[in-house]
Amino acid sequence: MAQFRIGLAMLSLLLVCESSYSQKWVTASLPKDITIHKITSTQNQFWGVDYGKGLILNSPNGKNDWTINADLGSEYFEKIQFINEKAGFVCGDYGYVYKTTDGGKNWQEISPTIKNRITENFRGDSTKNQEPDGSFAAYYDMYFKNSQQGFVWGFVYNPAKGFRNSYQRLIFETKDGGSSWQPIKETEYEQLKSSYYKEAPKQKKHYSGTYYLNENLLWKAESNNRVQHISRSVDGGKSWQSSKLTDQDLGRFIVRSIVFINENEGYVLAGTLGKEPLKALVFHSLDGGLSWKLIENDWPHLHDAIWVDGRVWVSGRNGFLALSEIG
């Protein structure tokens, strides 16, 4: 009976929720007290990293049956990517990078070497020094174009010296699956990133802040004088046309993801910052991103969104996970 109750807690009924969206949305179920921060998929699996516990989760369908695949204890992971059904990578705070070569059965740390790197979680723990003398590293972007060649991007600072006084950008590239890493100069980063994405399968994918519907149609979010804009390119990034996301005063917010269903219809998924409770901001376009409408919703602050098999999948705070219905 106890196992049955646990199963019910982890597998909630799917609820179809009507809203002013052009389509219906379905809420999916996650294990109790789990929030998916970033989400991705392979042909037969969905993968996610939780928010704050260093967990990797997976599901065969993304709607339910989510289980904890690994507990790596890295606090916050910021990026997860699978090259194929077997090879995957994850990166995040405390300078951690891990890889799997057996479809998530085992994870191996392949973190770049950083002098005096802090690896023990300390932030928010009142029993620990909040200003340790060492190198706190974090990676917020990562992309592997195959199982051997990839890069991570982030920063490092010394808490004892303060963020402003010790902040430095971190960029590393590997060509041997993480066995060794080479530092990349910040002035060379855009060229490096561009060389990777030119070889990427650019179809309904989100890479480093840019959403590719295909090789020619791209969208990216930009802040201009603290006003959020969405820029569109129809020539593969050679030129851009910018449109203001909203004229409303919504306070501070962060754009998390852009997802376009086709060349006309797309969503910008965002979340408020500062004052609690943090809420979702969802913008909808029907003209290719030239104009946007704010969609009313009661969702929490959003973290990520992807397009898989004709559906948009959205993850957010408080264990929120939803997917659009086909048709």
mmCIF file of C-alpha atoms in Angstrom:
data_model
loop_
_atom_site.group_PDB
_atom_site.id
_atom_site.type_symbol
_atom_site.label_atom_id
_atom_site.label_comp_id
_atom_site.label_asym_id
_atom_site.label_seq_id
_atom_site.Cartn_x
_atom_site.Cartn_y
_atom_site.Cartn_z
ATOM 1 C CA MET A 1 0.000 0.000 0.000
ATOM 2 C CA ALA A 2 2.875 2.389 0.835
ATOM 3 C CA GLN A 3 4.447 1.761 -2.574
ATOM 4 C CA PHE A 4 1.067 2.372 -4.225
ATOM 5 C CA ARG A 5 0.736 5.746 -2.469
ATOM 6 C CA ILE A 6 4.258 6.740 -3.489
ATOM 7 C CA GLY A 7 3.406 5.802 -7.057
ATOM 8 C CA LEU A 8 0.313 8.005 -6.958
ATOM 9 C CA ALA A 9 2.374 10.921 -5.648
ATOM 10 C CA MET A 10 4.795 10.617 -8.552
ATOM 11 C CA LEU A 11 2.204 9.969 -11.238
ATOM 12 C CA SER A 12 -0.512 12.595 -11.009
ATOM 13 C CA LEU A 13 -3.417 12.595 -13.464
ATOM 14 C CA LEU A 14 -2.923 14.715 -16.544
ATOM 15 C CA LEU A 15 -5.065 17.820 -16.421
ATOM 16 C CA VAL A 16 -6.147 19.584 -19.579
ATOM 17 C CA CYS A 17 -6.248 23.312 -18.985
ATOM 18 C CA GLU A 18 -8.081 25.707 -21.274
ATOM 19 C CA SER A 19 -6.661 29.185 -21.646
ATOM 20 C CA SER A 20 -6.561 32.015 -24.138
ATOM 21 C CA TYR A 21 -3.784 30.206 -25.990
ATOM 22 C CA SER A 22 -4.490 29.019 -29.500
ATOM 23 C CA GLN A 23 -4.114 25.468 -28.245
ATOM 24 C CA LYS A 24 -4.749 23.370 -25.156
ATOM 25 C CA TRP A 25 -2.036 22.673 -22.612
ATOM 26 C CA VAL A 26 -1.600 19.582 -20.478
ATOM 27 C CA THR A 27 0.184 19.514 -17.132
ATOM 28 C CA ALA A 28 2.526 16.600 -16.605
ATOM 29 C CA SER A 29 3.655 14.982 -13.363
ATOM 30 C CA LEU A 30 7.024 15.073 -11.637
ATOM 31 C CA PRO A 31 8.324 13.432 -8.466
ATOM 32 C CA LYS A 32 7.374 15.363 -5.329
ATOM 33 C CA ASP A 33 9.472 18.463 -4.561
ATOM 34 C CA ILE A 34 11.257 18.304 -7.933
ATOM 35 C CA THR A 35 11.485 21.212 -10.359
ATOM 36 C CA ILE A 36 12.988 20.736 -13.807
ATOM 37 C CA HIS A 37 15.315 23.622 -14.544
ATOM 38 C CA LYS A 38 16.447 22.578 -18.031
ATOM 39 C CA ILE A 39 14.931 19.966 -20.307
ATOM 40 C CA THR A 40 16.005 18.133 -23.466
ATOM 41 C CA SER A 41 15.169 14.960 -25.356
ATOM 42 C CA THR A 42 16.575 12.140 -27.435
ATOM 43 C CA GLN A 43 14.641 9.875 -29.765
ATOM 44 C CA ASN A 44 13.236 7.702 -26.978
ATOM 45 C CA GLN A 45 13.863 9.639 -23.761
ATOM 46 C CA PHE A 46 13.268 12.992 -22.104
ATOM 47 C CA TRP A 47 15.989 14.325 -19.828
ATOM 48 C CA GLY A 48 15.985 17.103 -17.261
ATOM 49 C CA VAL A 49 18.132 18.632 -14.548
ATOM 50 C CA ASP A 50 16.442 19.733 -11.335
ATOM 51 C CA TYR A 51 16.711 23.111 -9.643
ATOM 52 C CA GLY A 52 19.157 23.123 -6.764
ATOM 53 C CA LYS A 53 19.836 19.479 -5.893
ATOM 54 C CA GLY A 54 22.222 18.297 -8.587
ATOM 55 C CA LEU A 55 19.787 15.677 -9.881
ATOM 56 C CA ILE A 56 19.384 14.302 -13.388
ATOM 57 C CA LEU A 57 15.959 12.949 -14.292
ATOM 58 C CA ASN A 58 14.552 11.067 -17.238
ATOM 59 C CA SER A 59 11.243 9.841 -18.599
ATOM 60 C CA PRO A 60 10.311 7.687 -21.609
ATOM 61 C CA ASN A 61 7.515 10.065 -22.612
ATOM 62 C CA GLY A 62 8.016 13.356 -20.751
ATOM 63 C CA LYS A 63 4.465 13.346 -19.388
ATOM 64 C CA ASN A 64 4.946 11.051 -16.410
ATOM 65 C CA ASP A 65 7.159 8.189 -15.211
ATOM 66 C CA TRP A 66 9.895 10.694 -14.361
ATOM 67 C CA THR A 67 12.595 9.089 -12.229
ATOM 68 C CA ILE A 68 15.851 10.295 -10.714
ATOM 69 C CA ASN A 69 18.599 9.014 -12.969
ATOM 70 C CA ALA A 70 21.578 10.347 -11.005
ATOM 71 C CA ASP A 71 22.365 12.416 -7.918
ATOM 72 C CA LEU A 72 25.574 14.296 -8.724
ATOM 73 C CA GLY A 73 25.276 16.829 -5.909
ATOM 74 C CA SER A 74 26.397 19.827 -7.935
ATOM 75 C CA GLU A 75 23.585 22.089 -6.697
ATOM 76 C CA TYR A 76 22.490 23.883 -9.865
ATOM 77 C CA PHE A 77 22.984 22.413 -13.326
ATOM 78 C CA GLU A 78 22.450 24.902 -16.132
ATOM 79 C CA LYS A 79 22.678 22.867 -19.334
ATOM 80 C CA ILE A 80 22.026 19.292 -20.445
ATOM 81 C CA GLN A 81 22.601 17.926 -23.938
ATOM 82 C CA PHE A 82 22.493 14.475 -25.500
ATOM 83 C CA ILE A 83 24.335 13.828 -28.755
ATOM 84 C CA ASN A 84 22.514 10.546 -29.276
ATOM 85 C CA GLU A 85 20.843 7.845 -27.177
ATOM 86 C CA LYS A 86 24.121 7.014 -25.419
ATOM 87 C CA ALA A 87 26.281 10.150 -25.199
ATOM 88 C CA GLY A 88 25.216 13.060 -23.003
ATOM 89 C CA PHE A 89 26.728 16.004 -21.134
ATOM 90 C CA VAL A 90 25.686 18.285 -18.271
ATOM 91 C CA CYS A 91 27.316 21.365 -16.716
ATOM 92 C CA GLY A 92 26.638 23.939 -14.033
ATOM 93 C CA ASP A 93 27.724 25.513 -10.765
ATOM 94 C CA TYR A 94 30.940 24.805 -8.859
ATOM 95 C CA GLY A 95 32.640 24.222 -12.212
ATOM 96 C CA TYR A 96 31.212 20.761 -12.752
ATOM 97 C CA VAL A 97 30.935 19.056 -16.135
ATOM 98 C CA TYR A 98 29.814 15.430 -16.421
ATOM 99 C CA LYS A 99 29.320 13.026 -19.300
ATOM 100 C CA THR A 100 27.640 9.688 -19.891
ATOM 101 C CA THR A 101 28.483 7.213 -22.634
ATOM 102 C CA ASP A 102 25.914 4.558 -21.722
ATOM 103 C CA GLY A 103 22.613 6.401 -21.887
ATOM 104 C CA GLY A 104 22.723 7.795 -18.355
ATOM 105 C CA LYS A 105 23.549 4.592 -16.488
ATOM 106 C CA ASN A 106 26.827 6.115 -15.339
ATOM 107 C CA TRP A 107 28.116 9.693 -15.214
ATOM 108 C CA GLN A 108 31.793 10.649 -15.195
ATOM 109 C CA GLU A 109 33.147 14.010 -14.085
ATOM 110 C CA ILE A 110 35.184 15.681 -16.846
ATOM 111 C CA SER A 111 35.409 19.206 -15.396
ATOM 112 C CA PRO A 112 38.137 21.545 -16.710
ATOM 113 C CA THR A 113 40.959 22.073 -14.242
ATOM 114 C CA ILE A 114 40.716 25.372 -12.347
ATOM 115 C CA LYS A 115 43.236 26.332 -9.677
ATOM 116 C CA ASN A 116 41.762 26.301 -6.134
ATOM 117 C CA ARG A 117 38.309 25.411 -7.479
ATOM 118 C CA ILE A 118 35.642 25.315 -4.757
ATOM 119 C CA THR A 119 33.757 22.019 -5.009
ATOM 120 C CA GLU A 120 31.985 21.896 -1.638
ATOM 121 C CA ASN A 121 28.501 23.437 -1.677
ATOM 122 C CA PHE A 122 28.471 26.474 0.614
ATOM 123 C CA ARG A 123 25.943 28.969 -0.695
ATOM 124 C CA GLY A 124 22.927 29.357 1.547
ATOM 125 C CA ASP A 125 24.369 27.047 4.221
ATOM 126 C CA SER A 126 24.593 29.132 7.420
ATOM 127 C CA THR A 127 27.074 26.667 8.924
ATOM 128 C CA LYS A 128 29.641 27.430 6.218
ATOM 129 C CA ASN A 129 31.751 30.443 5.330
ATOM 130 C CA GLN A 130 29.896 32.385 2.629
ATOM 131 C CA GLU A 131 33.095 34.077 1.451
ATOM 132 C CA PRO A 132 35.632 31.254 1.086
ATOM 133 C CA ASP A 133 39.033 32.050 -0.419
ATOM 134 C CA GLY A 134 39.030 30.084 -3.642
ATOM 135 C CA SER A 135 37.625 29.894 -7.153
ATOM 136 C CA PHE A 136 33.876 29.569 -7.549
ATOM 137 C CA ALA A 137 33.176 28.568 -11.154
ATOM 138 C CA ALA A 138 29.883 28.182 -13.003
ATOM 139 C CA TYR A 139 29.046 27.171 -16.571
ATOM 140 C CA TYR A 140 25.858 28.550 -18.129
ATOM 141 C CA ASP A 141 26.295 27.486 -21.721
ATOM 142 C CA MET A 142 27.576 24.313 -23.357
ATOM 143 C CA TYR A 143 27.425 22.712 -26.754
ATOM 144 C CA PHE A 144 28.897 19.489 -28.125
ATOM 145 C CA LYS A 145 28.720 18.913 -31.873
ATOM 146 C CA ASN A 146 29.731 15.284 -31.398
ATOM 147 C CA SER A 147 30.796 13.002 -28.565
ATOM 148 C CA GLN A 148 34.355 14.376 -28.642
ATOM 149 C CA GLN A 149 34.275 18.054 -29.519
ATOM 150 C CA GLY A 150 32.488 20.685 -27.454
ATOM 151 C CA PHE A 151 32.797 23.834 -25.357
ATOM 152 C CA VAL A 152 31.594 25.250 -22.035
ATOM 153 C CA TRP A 153 31.130 28.940 -21.219
ATOM 154 C CA GLY A 154 30.787 30.591 -17.815
ATOM 155 C CA PHE A 155 32.641 32.572 -15.195
ATOM 156 C CA VAL A 156 34.822 32.318 -12.100
ATOM 157 C CA TYR A 157 35.308 34.596 -9.088
ATOM 158 C CA ASN A 158 36.804 34.532 -5.598
ATOM 159 C CA PRO A 159 34.069 34.991 -2.929
ATOM 160 C CA ALA A 160 36.651 36.319 -0.445
ATOM 161 C CA LYS A 161 37.568 39.145 -2.846
ATOM 162 C CA GLY A 162 34.039 39.858 -4.064
ATOM 163 C CA PHE A 163 32.364 39.322 -7.414
ATOM 164 C CA ARG A 164 33.179 42.716 -8.939
ATOM 165 C CA ASN A 165 36.831 42.564 -7.942
ATOM 166 C CA SER A 166 37.580 39.030 -9.146
ATOM 167 C CA TYR A 167 35.100 38.121 -11.905
ATOM 168 C CA GLN A 168 36.576 36.521 -14.998
ATOM 169 C CA ARG A 169 34.962 34.846 -18.014
ATOM 170 C CA LEU A 170 35.616 31.125 -18.473
ATOM 171 C CA ILE A 171 35.588 29.454 -21.906
ATOM 172 C CA PHE A 172 36.983 25.981 -22.503
ATOM 173 C CA GLU A 173 36.991 23.688 -25.522
ATOM 174 C CA THR A 174 37.638 19.952 -25.649
ATOM 175 C CA LYS A 175 38.395 17.784 -28.660
ATOM 176 C CA ASP A 176 38.673 14.478 -26.824
ATOM 177 C CA GLY A 177 35.410 14.118 -24.933
ATOM 178 C CA GLY A 178 36.579 16.046 -21.876
ATOM 179 C CA SER A 179 39.838 14.214 -21.230
ATOM 180 C CA SER A 180 41.566 17.563 -21.756
ATOM 181 C CA TRP A 181 40.379 21.161 -22.106
ATOM 182 C CA GLN A 182 41.937 24.210 -23.732
ATOM 183 C CA PRO A 183 41.115 27.756 -22.558
ATOM 184 C CA ILE A 184 39.600 30.032 -25.219
ATOM 185 C CA LYS A 185 40.046 33.802 -25.244
ATOM 186 C CA GLU A 186 36.865 35.814 -24.879
ATOM 187 C CA THR A 187 37.681 37.685 -28.103
ATOM 188 C CA GLU A 188 37.613 34.338 -29.936
ATOM 189 C CA TYR A 189 34.381 33.046 -28.376
ATOM 190 C CA GLU A 190 31.878 34.349 -30.944
ATOM 191 C CA GLN A 191 33.915 32.867 -33.777
ATOM 192 C CA LEU A 192 34.183 29.551 -31.913
ATOM 193 C CA LYS A 193 30.450 29.483 -31.192
ATOM 194 C CA SER A 194 29.600 30.318 -34.787
ATOM 195 C CA SER A 195 31.794 27.507 -36.098
ATOM 196 C CA TYR A 196 29.946 25.031 -33.876
ATOM 197 C CA TYR A 197 26.443 26.144 -34.751
ATOM 198 C CA LYS A 198 27.135 26.106 -38.477
ATOM 199 C CA GLU A 199 27.486 22.334 -38.153
ATOM 200 C CA ALA A 200 24.509 21.925 -35.816
ATOM 201 C CA PRO A 201 21.226 20.331 -36.973
ATOM 202 C CA LYS A 202 19.466 23.691 -37.035
ATOM 203 C CA GLN A 203 15.820 22.766 -37.009
ATOM 204 C CA LYS A 204 13.519 23.767 -34.154
ATOM 205 C CA LYS A 205 16.489 24.040 -31.796
ATOM 206 C CA HIS A 206 17.579 26.592 -29.208
ATOM 207 C CA TYR A 207 21.318 27.243 -29.056
ATOM 208 C CA SER A 208 22.902 29.830 -26.788
ATOM 209 C CA GLY A 209 20.012 32.274 -26.835
ATOM 210 C CA THR A 210 19.116 31.840 -30.521
ATOM 211 C CA TYR A 211 16.189 29.765 -31.790
ATOM 212 C CA TYR A 212 16.580 28.107 -35.197
ATOM 213 C CA LEU A 213 13.428 27.090 -37.016
ATOM 214 C CA ASN A 214 15.736 26.158 -39.867
ATOM 215 C CA GLU A 215 19.064 27.386 -41.249
ATOM 216 C CA ASN A 216 17.565 30.658 -42.478
ATOM 217 C CA LEU A 217 14.862 31.591 -39.924
ATOM 218 C CA LEU A 218 16.337 32.582 -36.555
ATOM 219 C CA TRP A 219 15.119 34.527 -33.516
ATOM 220 C CA LYS A 220 16.981 35.875 -30.487
ATOM 221 C CA ALA A 221 16.156 37.978 -27.446
ATOM 222 C CA GLU A 222 18.014 41.218 -26.820
ATOM 223 C CA SER A 223 17.844 43.956 -24.208
ATOM 224 C CA ASN A 224 18.070 47.513 -25.544
ATOM 225 C CA ASN A 225 18.075 50.246 -22.886
ATOM 226 C CA ARG A 226 16.466 47.730 -20.501
ATOM 227 C CA VAL A 227 13.659 47.098 -22.990
ATOM 228 C CA GLN A 228 13.316 43.536 -24.244
ATOM 229 C CA HIS A 229 13.310 43.047 -28.003
ATOM 230 C CA ILE A 230 13.011 39.981 -30.194
ATOM 231 C CA SER A 231 15.128 40.047 -33.335
ATOM 232 C CA ARG A 232 14.384 37.940 -36.399
ATOM 233 C CA SER A 233 16.672 36.941 -39.239
ATOM 234 C CA VAL A 234 15.476 35.433 -42.506
ATOM 235 C CA ASP A 235 18.949 35.010 -44.005
ATOM 236 C CA GLY A 236 20.712 32.800 -41.483
ATOM 237 C CA GLY A 237 21.851 35.604 -39.191
ATOM 238 C CA LYS A 238 23.383 37.960 -41.758
ATOM 239 C CA SER A 239 20.821 40.680 -40.993
ATOM 240 C CA TRP A 240 18.242 41.170 -38.237
ATOM 241 C CA GLN A 241 14.889 42.916 -37.787
ATOM 242 C CA SER A 242 13.994 43.892 -34.228
ATOM 243 C CA SER A 243 10.585 44.275 -32.570
ATOM 244 C CA LYS A 244 9.718 45.375 -29.043
ATOM 245 C CA LEU A 245 8.352 42.493 -26.986
ATOM 246 C CA THR A 246 5.879 44.641 -25.043
ATOM 247 C CA ASP A 247 4.989 48.262 -24.228
ATOM 248 C CA GLN A 248 3.585 47.264 -20.836
ATOM 249 C CA ASP A 249 5.535 47.965 -17.670
ATOM 250 C CA LEU A 250 6.025 44.441 -16.366
ATOM 251 C CA GLY A 251 8.964 45.210 -14.114
ATOM 252 C CA ARG A 252 12.154 43.182 -14.335
ATOM 253 C CA PHE A 253 11.901 39.876 -16.149
ATOM 254 C CA ILE A 254 14.127 37.385 -17.917
ATOM 255 C CA VAL A 255 13.504 35.704 -21.274
ATOM 256 C CA ARG A 256 14.137 31.987 -20.870
ATOM 257 C CA SER A 257 13.283 30.463 -24.243
ATOM 258 C CA ILE A 258 11.958 31.171 -27.707
ATOM 259 C CA VAL A 259 9.989 28.478 -29.552
ATOM 260 C CA PHE A 260 8.495 28.820 -33.021
ATOM 261 C CA ILE A 261 6.050 26.196 -34.267
ATOM 262 C CA ASN A 262 6.291 27.403 -37.848
ATOM 263 C CA GLU A 263 7.455 30.527 -39.668
ATOM 264 C CA ASN A 264 4.509 32.530 -38.282
ATOM 265 C CA GLU A 265 3.522 31.214 -34.859
ATOM 266 C CA GLY A 266 5.858 31.311 -31.894
ATOM 267 C CA TYR A 267 6.173 31.839 -28.152
ATOM 268 C CA VAL A 268 8.552 33.707 -25.886
ATOM 269 C CA LEU A 269 8.679 32.133 -22.423
ATOM 270 C CA ALA A 270 9.844 34.406 -19.630
ATOM 271 C CA GLY A 271 9.648 34.936 -15.883
ATOM 272 C CA THR A 272 9.428 37.911 -13.548
ATOM 273 C CA LEU A 273 12.321 38.815 -11.252
ATOM 274 C CA GLY A 274 12.499 40.411 -7.829
ATOM 275 C CA LYS A 275 9.190 40.529 -5.998
ATOM 276 C CA GLU A 276 7.596 37.229 -4.982
ATOM 277 C CA PRO A 277 5.669 35.378 -6.150
ATOM 278 C CA LEU A 278 7.644 35.063 -9.360
ATOM 279 C CA LYS A 279 5.311 34.514 -12.298
ATOM 280 C CA ALA A 280 5.405 33.365 -15.899
ATOM 281 C CA LEU A 281 5.289 35.806 -18.765
ATOM 282 C CA VAL A 282 4.212 34.193 -22.017
ATOM 283 C CA PHE A 283 4.174 36.117 -25.276
ATOM 284 C CA HIS A 284 2.540 34.849 -28.459
ATOM 285 C CA SER A 285 3.180 35.889 -32.061
ATOM 286 C CA LEU A 286 1.259 35.006 -35.219
ATOM 287 C CA ASP A 287 3.291 37.097 -37.665
ATOM 288 C CA GLY A 288 6.758 35.634 -37.345
ATOM 289 C CA GLY A 289 7.769 37.680 -34.342
ATOM 290 C CA LEU A 290 7.040 41.114 -35.778
ATOM 291 C CA SER A 291 4.465 41.725 -33.024
ATOM 292 C CA TRP A 292 3.707 40.018 -29.712
ATOM 293 C CA LYS A 293 0.708 39.579 -27.427
ATOM 294 C CA LEU A 294 0.999 38.893 -23.700
ATOM 295 C CA ILE A 295 -1.035 35.793 -22.875
ATOM 296 C CA GLU A 296 -2.804 35.639 -19.525
ATOM 297 C CA ASN A 297 -1.875 32.601 -17.457
ATOM 298 C CA ASP A 298 -1.470 31.419 -13.885
ATOM 299 C CA TRP A 299 1.815 29.602 -14.417
ATOM 300 C CA PRO A 300 4.834 30.074 -12.120
ATOM 301 C CA HIS A 301 8.165 31.534 -13.241
ATOM 302 C CA LEU A 302 9.390 29.562 -16.275
ATOM 303 C CA HIS A 303 12.800 27.992 -16.706
ATOM 304 C CA ASP A 304 12.918 26.300 -20.117
ATOM 305 C CA ALA A 305 10.979 25.251 -23.216
ATOM 306 C CA ILE A 306 11.615 22.870 -26.111
ATOM 307 C CA TRP A 307 9.841 21.602 -29.224
ATOM 308 C CA VAL A 308 9.472 17.817 -29.516
ATOM 309 C CA ASP A 309 7.295 15.764 -31.865
ATOM 310 C CA GLY A 310 4.860 18.560 -32.661
ATOM 311 C CA ARG A 311 4.490 19.776 -29.065
ATOM 312 C CA VAL A 312 5.903 22.628 -27.014
ATOM 313 C CA TRP A 313 7.167 21.509 -23.575
ATOM 314 C CA VAL A 314 7.500 24.116 -20.826
ATOM 315 C CA SER A 315 9.106 23.713 -17.396
ATOM 316 C CA GLY A 316 9.010 26.093 -14.451
ATOM 317 C CA ARG A 317 9.088 26.635 -10.708
ATOM 318 C CA ASN A 318 7.189 24.576 -8.138
ATOM 319 C CA GLY A 319 7.372 21.363 -10.157
ATOM 320 C CA PHE A 320 5.541 22.846 -13.137
ATOM 321 C CA LEU A 321 5.740 20.930 -16.419
ATOM 322 C CA ALA A 322 3.292 21.376 -19.303
ATOM 323 C CA LEU A 323 3.001 20.383 -22.938
ATOM 324 C CA SER A 324 0.815 21.609 -25.759
ATOM 325 C CA GLU A 325 -1.677 19.263 -27.341
ATOM 326 C CA ILE A 326 -1.141 18.315 -30.970
ATOM 327 C CA GLY A 327 -3.628 19.989 -33.242
#
